[in-house]
XYZ file of C-alpha atoms in Angstrom:
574
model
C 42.694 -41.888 -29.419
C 38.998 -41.502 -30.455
C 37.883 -42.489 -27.377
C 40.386 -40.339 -25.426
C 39.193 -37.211 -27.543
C 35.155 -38.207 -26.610
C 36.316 -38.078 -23.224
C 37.969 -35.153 -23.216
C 35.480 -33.519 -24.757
C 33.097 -34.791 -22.585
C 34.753 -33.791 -19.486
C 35.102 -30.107 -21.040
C 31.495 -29.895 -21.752
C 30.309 -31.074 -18.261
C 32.846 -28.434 -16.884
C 31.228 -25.263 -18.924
C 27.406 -26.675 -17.791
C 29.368 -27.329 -14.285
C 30.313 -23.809 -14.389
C 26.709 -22.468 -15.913
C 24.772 -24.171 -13.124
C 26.666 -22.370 -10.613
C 26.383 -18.821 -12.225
C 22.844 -19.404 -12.769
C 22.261 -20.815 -8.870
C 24.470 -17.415 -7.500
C 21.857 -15.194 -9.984
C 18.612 -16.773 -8.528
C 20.293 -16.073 -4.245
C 20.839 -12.656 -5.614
C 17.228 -12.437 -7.364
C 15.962 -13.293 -4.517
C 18.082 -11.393 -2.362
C 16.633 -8.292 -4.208
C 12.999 -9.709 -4.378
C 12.818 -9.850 -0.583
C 13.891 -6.485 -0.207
C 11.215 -5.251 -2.664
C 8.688 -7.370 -1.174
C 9.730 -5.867 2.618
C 9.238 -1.978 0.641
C 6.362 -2.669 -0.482
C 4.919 -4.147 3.097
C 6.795 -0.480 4.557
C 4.822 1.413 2.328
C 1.414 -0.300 3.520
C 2.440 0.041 7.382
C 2.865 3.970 5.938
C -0.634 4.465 4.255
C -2.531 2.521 6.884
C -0.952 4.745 9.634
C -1.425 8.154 7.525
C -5.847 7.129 7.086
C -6.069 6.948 10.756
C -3.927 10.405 11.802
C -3.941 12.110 8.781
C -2.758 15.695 10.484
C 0.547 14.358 11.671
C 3.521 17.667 11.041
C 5.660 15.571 9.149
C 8.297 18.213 8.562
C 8.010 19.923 11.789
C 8.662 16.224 13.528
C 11.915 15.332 11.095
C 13.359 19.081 11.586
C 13.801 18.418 15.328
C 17.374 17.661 16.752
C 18.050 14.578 18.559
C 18.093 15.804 21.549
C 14.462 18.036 20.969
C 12.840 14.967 19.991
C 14.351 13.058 22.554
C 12.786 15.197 25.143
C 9.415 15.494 23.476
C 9.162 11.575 23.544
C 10.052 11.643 27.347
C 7.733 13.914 28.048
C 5.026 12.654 25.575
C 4.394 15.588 23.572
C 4.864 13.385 20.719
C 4.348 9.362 20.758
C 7.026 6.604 19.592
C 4.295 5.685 17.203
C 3.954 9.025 15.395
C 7.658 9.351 14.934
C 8.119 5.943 13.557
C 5.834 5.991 11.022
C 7.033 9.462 9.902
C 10.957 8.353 9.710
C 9.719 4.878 8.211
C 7.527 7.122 5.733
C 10.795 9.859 4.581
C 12.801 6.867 4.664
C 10.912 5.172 2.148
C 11.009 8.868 0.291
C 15.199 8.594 0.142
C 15.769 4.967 -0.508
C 13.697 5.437 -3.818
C 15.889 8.539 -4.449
C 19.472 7.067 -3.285
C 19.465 3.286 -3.204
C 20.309 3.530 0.285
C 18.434 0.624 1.962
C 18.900 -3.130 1.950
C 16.121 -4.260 3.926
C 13.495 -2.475 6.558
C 13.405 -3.991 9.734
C 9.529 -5.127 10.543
C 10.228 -6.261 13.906
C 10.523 -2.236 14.592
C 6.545 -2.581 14.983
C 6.933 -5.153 17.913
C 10.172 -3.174 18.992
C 7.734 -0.355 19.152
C 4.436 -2.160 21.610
C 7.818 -3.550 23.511
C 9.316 -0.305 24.893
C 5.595 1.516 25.618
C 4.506 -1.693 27.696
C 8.130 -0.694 30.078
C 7.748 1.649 33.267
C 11.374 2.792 32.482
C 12.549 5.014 29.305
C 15.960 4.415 28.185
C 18.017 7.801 26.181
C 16.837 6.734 23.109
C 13.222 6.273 23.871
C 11.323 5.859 20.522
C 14.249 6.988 18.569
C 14.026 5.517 15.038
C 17.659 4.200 14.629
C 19.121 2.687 11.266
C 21.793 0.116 11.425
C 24.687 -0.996 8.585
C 23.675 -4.046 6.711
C 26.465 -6.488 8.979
C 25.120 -5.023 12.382
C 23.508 -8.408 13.510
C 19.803 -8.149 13.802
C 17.788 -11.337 15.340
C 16.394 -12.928 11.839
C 18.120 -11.030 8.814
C 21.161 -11.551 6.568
C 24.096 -9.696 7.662
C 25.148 -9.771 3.805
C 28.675 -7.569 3.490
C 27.047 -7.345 -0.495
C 28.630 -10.470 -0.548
C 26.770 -13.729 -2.375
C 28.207 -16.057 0.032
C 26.777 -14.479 3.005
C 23.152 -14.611 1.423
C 21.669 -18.082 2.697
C 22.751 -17.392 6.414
C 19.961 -15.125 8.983
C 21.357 -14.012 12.450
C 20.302 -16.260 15.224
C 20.090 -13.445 17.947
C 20.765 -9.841 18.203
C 23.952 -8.307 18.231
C 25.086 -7.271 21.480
C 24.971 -3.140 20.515
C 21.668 -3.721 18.975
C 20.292 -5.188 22.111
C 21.799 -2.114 24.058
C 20.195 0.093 22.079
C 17.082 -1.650 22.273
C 17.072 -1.796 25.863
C 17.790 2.412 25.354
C 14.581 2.322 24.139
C 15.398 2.812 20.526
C 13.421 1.118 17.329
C 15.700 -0.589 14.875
C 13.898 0.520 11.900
C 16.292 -0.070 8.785
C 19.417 -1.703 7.649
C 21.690 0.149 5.294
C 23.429 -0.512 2.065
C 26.952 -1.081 2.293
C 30.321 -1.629 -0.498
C 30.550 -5.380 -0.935
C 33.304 -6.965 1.174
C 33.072 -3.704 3.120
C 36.294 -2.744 1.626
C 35.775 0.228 -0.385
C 34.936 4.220 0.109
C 32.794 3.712 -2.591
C 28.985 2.191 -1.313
C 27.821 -0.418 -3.924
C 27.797 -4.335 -4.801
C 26.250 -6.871 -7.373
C 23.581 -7.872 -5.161
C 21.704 -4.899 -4.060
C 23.829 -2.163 -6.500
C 24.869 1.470 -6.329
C 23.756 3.663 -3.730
C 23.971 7.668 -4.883
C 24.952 10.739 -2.947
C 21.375 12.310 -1.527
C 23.110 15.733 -2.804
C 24.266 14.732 -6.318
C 23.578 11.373 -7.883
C 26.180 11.881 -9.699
C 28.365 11.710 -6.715
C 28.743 8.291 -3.871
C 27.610 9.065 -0.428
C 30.997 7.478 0.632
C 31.852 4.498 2.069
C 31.623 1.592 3.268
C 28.504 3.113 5.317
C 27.522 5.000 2.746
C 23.799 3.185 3.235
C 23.915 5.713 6.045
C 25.357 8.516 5.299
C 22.837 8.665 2.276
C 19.629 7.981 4.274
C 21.204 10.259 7.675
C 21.911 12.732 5.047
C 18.682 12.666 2.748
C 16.467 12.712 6.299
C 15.144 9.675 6.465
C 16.838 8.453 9.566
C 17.726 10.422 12.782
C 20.458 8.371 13.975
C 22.526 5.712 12.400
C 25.280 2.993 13.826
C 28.174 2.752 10.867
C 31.621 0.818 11.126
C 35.251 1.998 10.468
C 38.485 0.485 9.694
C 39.716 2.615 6.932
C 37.458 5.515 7.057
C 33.860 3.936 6.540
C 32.082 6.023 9.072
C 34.055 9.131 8.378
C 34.399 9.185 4.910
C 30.252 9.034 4.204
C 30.102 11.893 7.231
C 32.890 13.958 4.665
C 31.132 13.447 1.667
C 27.353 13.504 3.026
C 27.344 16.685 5.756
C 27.465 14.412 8.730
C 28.783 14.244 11.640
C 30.506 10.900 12.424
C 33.006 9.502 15.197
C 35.161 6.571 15.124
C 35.522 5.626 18.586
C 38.541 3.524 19.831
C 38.126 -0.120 18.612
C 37.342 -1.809 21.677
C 35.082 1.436 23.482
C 31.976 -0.275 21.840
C 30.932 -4.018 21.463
C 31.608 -5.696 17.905
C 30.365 -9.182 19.367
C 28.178 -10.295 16.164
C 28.163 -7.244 13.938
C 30.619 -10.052 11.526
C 30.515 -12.756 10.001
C 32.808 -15.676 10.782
C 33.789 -16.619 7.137
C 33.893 -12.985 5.725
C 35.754 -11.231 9.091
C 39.008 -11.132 6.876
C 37.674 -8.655 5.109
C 36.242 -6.690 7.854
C 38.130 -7.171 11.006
C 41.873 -8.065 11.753
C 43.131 -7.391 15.334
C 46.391 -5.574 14.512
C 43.743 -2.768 12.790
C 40.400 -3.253 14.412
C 36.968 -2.701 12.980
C 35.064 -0.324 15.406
C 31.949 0.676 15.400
C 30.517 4.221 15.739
C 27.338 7.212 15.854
C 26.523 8.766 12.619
C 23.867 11.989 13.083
C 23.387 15.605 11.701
C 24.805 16.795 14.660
C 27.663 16.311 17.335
C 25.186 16.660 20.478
C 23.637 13.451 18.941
C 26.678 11.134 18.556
C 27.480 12.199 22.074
C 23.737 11.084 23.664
C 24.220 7.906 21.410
C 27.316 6.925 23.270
C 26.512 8.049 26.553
C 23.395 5.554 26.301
C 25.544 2.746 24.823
C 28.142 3.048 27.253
C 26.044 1.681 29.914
C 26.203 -1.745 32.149
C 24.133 -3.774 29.885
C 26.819 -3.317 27.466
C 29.397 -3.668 30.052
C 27.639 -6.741 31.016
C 26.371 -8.486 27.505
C 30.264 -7.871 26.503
C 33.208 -8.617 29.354
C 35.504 -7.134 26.842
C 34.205 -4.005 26.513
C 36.172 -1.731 28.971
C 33.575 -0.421 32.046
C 34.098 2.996 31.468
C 31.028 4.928 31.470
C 30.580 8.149 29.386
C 32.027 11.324 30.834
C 30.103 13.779 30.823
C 31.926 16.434 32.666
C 34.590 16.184 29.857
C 32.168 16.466 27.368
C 30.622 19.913 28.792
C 33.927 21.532 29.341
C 34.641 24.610 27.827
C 38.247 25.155 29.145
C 40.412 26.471 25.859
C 42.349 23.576 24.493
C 46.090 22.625 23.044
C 45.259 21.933 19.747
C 47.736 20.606 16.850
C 47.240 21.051 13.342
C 48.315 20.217 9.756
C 46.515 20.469 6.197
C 48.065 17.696 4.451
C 49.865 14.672 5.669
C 52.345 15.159 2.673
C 51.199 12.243 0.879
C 48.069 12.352 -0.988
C 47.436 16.333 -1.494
C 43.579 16.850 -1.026
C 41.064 19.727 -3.316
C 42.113 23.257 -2.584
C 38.254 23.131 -0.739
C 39.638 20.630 1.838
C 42.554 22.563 2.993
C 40.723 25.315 3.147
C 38.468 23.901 5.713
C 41.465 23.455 8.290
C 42.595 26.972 8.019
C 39.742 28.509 8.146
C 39.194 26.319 11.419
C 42.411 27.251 12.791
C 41.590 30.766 12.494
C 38.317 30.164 14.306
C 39.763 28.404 16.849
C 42.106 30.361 17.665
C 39.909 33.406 17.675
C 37.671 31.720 20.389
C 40.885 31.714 22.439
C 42.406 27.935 21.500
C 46.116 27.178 21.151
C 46.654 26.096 17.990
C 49.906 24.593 17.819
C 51.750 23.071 14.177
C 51.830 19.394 14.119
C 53.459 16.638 11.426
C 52.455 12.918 11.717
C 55.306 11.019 11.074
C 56.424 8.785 8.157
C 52.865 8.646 6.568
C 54.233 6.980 3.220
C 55.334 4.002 5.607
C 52.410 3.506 7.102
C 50.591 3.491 4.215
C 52.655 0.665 2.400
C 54.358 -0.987 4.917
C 51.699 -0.879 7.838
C 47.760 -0.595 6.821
C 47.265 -2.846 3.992
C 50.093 -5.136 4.626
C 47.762 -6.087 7.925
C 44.925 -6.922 5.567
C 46.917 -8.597 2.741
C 49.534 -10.120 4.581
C 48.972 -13.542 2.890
C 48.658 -11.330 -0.525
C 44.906 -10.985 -1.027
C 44.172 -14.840 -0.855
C 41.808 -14.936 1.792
C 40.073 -12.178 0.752
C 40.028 -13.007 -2.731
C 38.145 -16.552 -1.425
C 35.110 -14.666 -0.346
C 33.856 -13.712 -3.638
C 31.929 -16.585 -4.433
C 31.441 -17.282 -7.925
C 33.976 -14.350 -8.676
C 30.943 -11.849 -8.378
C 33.152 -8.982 -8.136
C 31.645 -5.240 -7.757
C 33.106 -2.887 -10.745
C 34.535 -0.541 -8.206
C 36.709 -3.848 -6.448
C 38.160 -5.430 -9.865
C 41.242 -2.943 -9.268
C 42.096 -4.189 -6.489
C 40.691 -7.646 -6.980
C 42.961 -7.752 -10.255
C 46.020 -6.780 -8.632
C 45.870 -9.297 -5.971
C 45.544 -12.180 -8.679
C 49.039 -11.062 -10.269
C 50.902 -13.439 -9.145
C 54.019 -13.511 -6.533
C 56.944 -13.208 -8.998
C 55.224 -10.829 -11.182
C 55.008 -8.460 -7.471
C 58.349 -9.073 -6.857
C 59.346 -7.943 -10.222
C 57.589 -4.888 -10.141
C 58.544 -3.855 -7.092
C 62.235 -4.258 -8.141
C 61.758 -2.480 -11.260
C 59.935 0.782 -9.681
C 62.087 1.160 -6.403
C 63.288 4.091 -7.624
C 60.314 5.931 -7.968
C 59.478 5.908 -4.256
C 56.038 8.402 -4.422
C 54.794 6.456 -7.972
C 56.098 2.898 -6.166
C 54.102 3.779 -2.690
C 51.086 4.705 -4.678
C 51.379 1.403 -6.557
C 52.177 -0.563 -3.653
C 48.725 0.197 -2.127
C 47.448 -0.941 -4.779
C 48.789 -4.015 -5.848
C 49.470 -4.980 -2.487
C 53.384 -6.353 -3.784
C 54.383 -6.483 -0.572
C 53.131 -9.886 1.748
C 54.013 -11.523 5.235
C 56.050 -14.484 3.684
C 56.476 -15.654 7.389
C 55.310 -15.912 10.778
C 58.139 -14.543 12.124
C 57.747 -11.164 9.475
C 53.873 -11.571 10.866
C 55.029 -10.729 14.338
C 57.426 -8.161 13.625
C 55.136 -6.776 11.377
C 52.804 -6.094 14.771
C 55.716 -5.413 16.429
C 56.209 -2.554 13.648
C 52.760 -1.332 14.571
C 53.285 -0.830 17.875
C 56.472 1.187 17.524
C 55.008 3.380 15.306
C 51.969 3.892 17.981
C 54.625 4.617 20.670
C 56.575 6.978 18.073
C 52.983 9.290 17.205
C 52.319 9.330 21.117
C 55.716 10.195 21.772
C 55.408 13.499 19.422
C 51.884 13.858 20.960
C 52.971 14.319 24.432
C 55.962 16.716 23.472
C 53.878 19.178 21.666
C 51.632 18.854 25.168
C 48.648 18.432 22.837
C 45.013 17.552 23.964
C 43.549 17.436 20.204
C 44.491 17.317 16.848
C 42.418 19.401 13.483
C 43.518 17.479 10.419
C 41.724 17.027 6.894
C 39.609 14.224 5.663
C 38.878 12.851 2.253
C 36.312 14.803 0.314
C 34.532 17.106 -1.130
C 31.991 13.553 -2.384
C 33.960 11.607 -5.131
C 31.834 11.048 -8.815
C 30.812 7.064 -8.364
C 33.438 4.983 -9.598
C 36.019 6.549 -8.554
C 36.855 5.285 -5.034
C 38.288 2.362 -6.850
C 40.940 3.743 -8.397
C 41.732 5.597 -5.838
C 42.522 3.478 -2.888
C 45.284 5.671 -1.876
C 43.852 9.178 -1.082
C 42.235 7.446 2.344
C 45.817 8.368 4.100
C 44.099 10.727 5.852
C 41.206 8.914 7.647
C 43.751 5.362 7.314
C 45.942 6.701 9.900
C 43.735 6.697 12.235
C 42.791 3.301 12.014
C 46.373 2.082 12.503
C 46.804 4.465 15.454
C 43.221 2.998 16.943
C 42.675 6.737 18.542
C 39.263 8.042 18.217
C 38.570 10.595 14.891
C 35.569 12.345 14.405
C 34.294 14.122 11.132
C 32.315 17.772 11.569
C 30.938 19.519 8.188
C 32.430 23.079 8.270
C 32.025 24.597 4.832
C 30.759 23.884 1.323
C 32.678 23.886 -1.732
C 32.653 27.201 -3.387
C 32.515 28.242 -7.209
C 36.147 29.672 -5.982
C 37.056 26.530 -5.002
C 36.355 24.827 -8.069
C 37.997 27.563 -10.445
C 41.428 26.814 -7.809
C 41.053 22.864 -8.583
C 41.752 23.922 -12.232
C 45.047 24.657 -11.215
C 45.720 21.127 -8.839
C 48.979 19.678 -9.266
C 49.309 17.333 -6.518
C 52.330 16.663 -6.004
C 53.288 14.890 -9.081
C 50.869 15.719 -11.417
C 50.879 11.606 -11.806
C 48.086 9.958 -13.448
C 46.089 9.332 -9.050
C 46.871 13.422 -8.994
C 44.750 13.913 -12.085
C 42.245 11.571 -11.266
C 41.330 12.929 -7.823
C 41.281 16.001 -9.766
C 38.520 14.285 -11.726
C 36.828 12.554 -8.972
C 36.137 15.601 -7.043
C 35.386 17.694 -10.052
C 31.586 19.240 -10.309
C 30.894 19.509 -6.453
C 29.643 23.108 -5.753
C 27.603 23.329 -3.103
C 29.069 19.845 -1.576
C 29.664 19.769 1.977
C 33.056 20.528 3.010
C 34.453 19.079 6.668
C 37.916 18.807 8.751
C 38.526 15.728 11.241
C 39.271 16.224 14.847
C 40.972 13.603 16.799
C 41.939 12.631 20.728
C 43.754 10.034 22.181
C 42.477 6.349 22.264
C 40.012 6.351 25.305
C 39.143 9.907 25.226
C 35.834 9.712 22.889
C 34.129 12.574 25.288
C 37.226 15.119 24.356
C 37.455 14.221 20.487
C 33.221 15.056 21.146
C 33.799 17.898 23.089
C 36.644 19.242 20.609
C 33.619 18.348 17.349
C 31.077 19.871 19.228
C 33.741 23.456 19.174
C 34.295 23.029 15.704
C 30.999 22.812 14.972
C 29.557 25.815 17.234
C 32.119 27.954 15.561
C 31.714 27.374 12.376
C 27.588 27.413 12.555
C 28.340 30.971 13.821
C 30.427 31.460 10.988
């Protein structure tokens, strides 16, 4: 017995240093995770100095107040040089990350990026455009982290494939951007390189999961940024940060290593694909940037990527539109400021000559629990629960990692117990993801279930003879933390994702001291604890930006554009 206990013992003992070793090795990666990001600052800030003592006269603010498409044609022309604007983005950039948190690593390659495009006869569209990318956009020789520990030890072996396009645009990879860990959260931090604030309010998140963006887009320090969507990650940070954004139809832009292999769980399943996207200050931008990626190199570097150049004639149309319209998809009520935004939109529109025509998406509770996360949890949160190495959770996950630990019966249970309470149940559902695949055969007709609920939104689409659709979006910014507990108030930028059409985000208003003295008197719809806490989340935002979403069918990027690009003449003029 003695000797039983001594062993026992023993074994426990080894297991706690077991388990101390392996805490302490994940600390030092992420130590040194964050002292190589310091380290590449500091080297930034150098480059910066050296390049102010030899042209000290250089008009930084008159060079970061041009528009894209200004400062596009004074590098063509050569009023200004690539080197000039480079150090001046690299120099405001430096400015915002110290302000925001915003960047996980500068890009120093963006020097021989830089010699590389002035030794060429030919300028691409983006010549010497400073561009920033999202931290798990492959660039040749950096992590592609996701905030995630296990992703630390692993450097991409080439460029990504929109990287090299834009590259070969002439563009300068300058920066890679701070992103929610896992990538699955609206909020924009993780343990490894932490919490990235809203440029406007630090008080308030910039949105997520490319809220490394929408921060440093939004706080100047970057002219153009590439973000990725498959919940609302590109339009969410536009909503919050007074961007412009556009999800494009998955498969309209290459994703060929922009993921990693053991974390694309998290990012990218093919029933609700991950696409990539433009985020700018402006519409007129997001439509250059995809009219230079849409080119042959891409079509060429990626077979899969549909040949369909960018339209241009669709884009400069100014024939008056169909448009449908709601201001709430009658499941997660949004501020008073929000809904706001879409009628005062309508009313613009239609002014300017528009149809403007009421529309209802159908069955949004079921898509929320029976169709989005059930694609991403169909085995119930296992596979994504694996990637957390060393259970190095971020605060604003443990919600959802927590409810994903509870085991099967305990899921079942509760899902028996609250059927009644179908808008308290959904809301739960979402978040405790009860419901699983427990089958290949549920699996398929779980796709199968996607599909017919594609067919069933076209289908009301093509009735109402719509081209476009104004709908809200998630905002006015959330206070950090709360994105967490709040999983289900993306039902508006969600359903989107499910449908794969391409949604764009245009800033329209700002919140008001009106608007804030109406939020007093938010109900939702049940006055349930996730009505009160938006109420909370979105509390304190005066002088926010305010913005509507404006979506097309899949394919038609140029017409969602051209539809953004209405929106946001008309409401400039406003």
């Amino acid at each position: 017995p003695h000797a039983a206990l001594a062993l026992l013992g023993g074994s426990a003992a080894a297991l706690v240093v077991w388990k101390w070793l392996g805490k302490r090795q994940i600390q030092k990666k992420m130590e040194e995770a964050r002292r190589t990001r310091d380290e590449g600052m500091k080297k930034m800030v150098k480059v910066v100095q050296k390049f102010r003592e030899q042209i000290p006269s250089v008009q930084t603010d008159a060079i970061l107040s041009l528009p894209l498409l200004e400062l596009t044609a004074r590098l063509q022309e050569g009023s200004l040089s690539p080197k000039t604007v480079l150090y001046t983005y690299l120099e405001k950039a430096l400015e915002v990350t110290q302000q925001t948190n915003c960047l996980r690593h500068f890009i120093p390659e963006c020097e021989e990026q830089l010699q590389e495009i002035q030794r060429r006869r030919e300028k691409g569209l983006l010549y010497g455009i400073p561009i920033s990318i999202k931290d798990h956009i492959g660039h040749k020789g950096h992590l592609m982290t996701c905030g995630l520990v296990q992703c630390l030890g692993t450097l991409a072996q080439e460029d990504s494939v929109l990287v090299k396009v834009l590259k070969r645009q002439g563009a300068i990879p300058f920066a890679m951007t701070n992103v929610s860990q896992s990538l699955f959260s609206y909020d924009c931090s993780n343990p490894i390189f932490g919490q990235t604030l809203n440029p406007f309010n630090p008080q308030k998140t910039p949105g997520g999961s490319s809220g490394g963006e929408g921060a440093l887009i939004a706080g100047g320090g970057s002219i153009l940024g590439i973000g990725s969507d498959i919940g609302g990650s590109i339009r969410l940070p536009s909503s919050f940060c007074g961007l412009c954004g556009l999800k494009p139809t998955a498969e309209r832009l290459s994703v060929w290593r922009t993921l990693l292999p053991n974390v694309d769980i998290c990012s990218c399943p093919s029933p609700v694909p991950c696409a990539l996207g433009p985020m700018a200050r402006d519409v007129d931008s997001l439509a250059l940037c995809m009219k230079a990626l849409l080119c042959q190199e891409m079509f060429w570097l990626d077979p899969t990527v549909p040949p369909i150049p960018f339209d241009e004639e669709v884009y400069s149309s100014s024939g008056p539109l169909r448009i449908g319209y709601y201001d709430t998809d009658g499941y997660f009520p949004l501020p008073p400021c929000m809904w706001r935004a879409v009628q005062e939109t309508r009313e613009a529109l239609q002014a300017a000559g528009h149809q403007l025509v009421p529309f209802s998406p159908p069955r949004i509770h079921y898509v929320m629990t029976e169709l989005f996360l059930k694609t991403f949890f169909a085995d119930g949160g296992h596979a994504w629960l694996n990637v957390f190495t060393g259970n190095i959770v971020d605060p604003s996950l443990k919600p959802q990692v927590n409810c994903c630990k509870i085991p099967r019966l305990v899921k079942k249970l509760l899902a028996l117990i609250l059927k009644p309470q179908f808008l308290l149940l959904s809301k739960l559902r979402t978040v405790a993801m009860i419901f699983t695949c427990r089958s290949v055969k549920e699996m398929w007709n779980h796709h199968h279930q996607l599909e017919a609920y594609r067919t069933e939104f076209i289908t009301r689409w093509r009735e109402l003879q719509l081209d476009v659709v104004l709908c809200p979006v998630l905002g006015p910014a959330f206070t950090t933390g709360y994105p967490g507990k709040l999983l289900t108030a993306i039902s508006s930028t969600m359903l989107y994702n499910v449908l794969n059409f391409p949604a764009g985000v245009v800033p329209v208003s700002k919140v008001t001291e009106a608007d804030e003295e109406e939020l007093k008197l938010y109900r939702g719809y049940c006055d349930d604890p996730w009505d009160r806490m938006l109420k909370q989340a979105v509390a304190g935002a005066v002088g926010l930006p305010v913005a509507v979403q404006c979506v097309a069918l899949p394919w038609h990027e140029e017409l969602c554009l051209r539809f953004m690009k209405e929106v946001e003449t008309l409401s400039r003029e406003k």
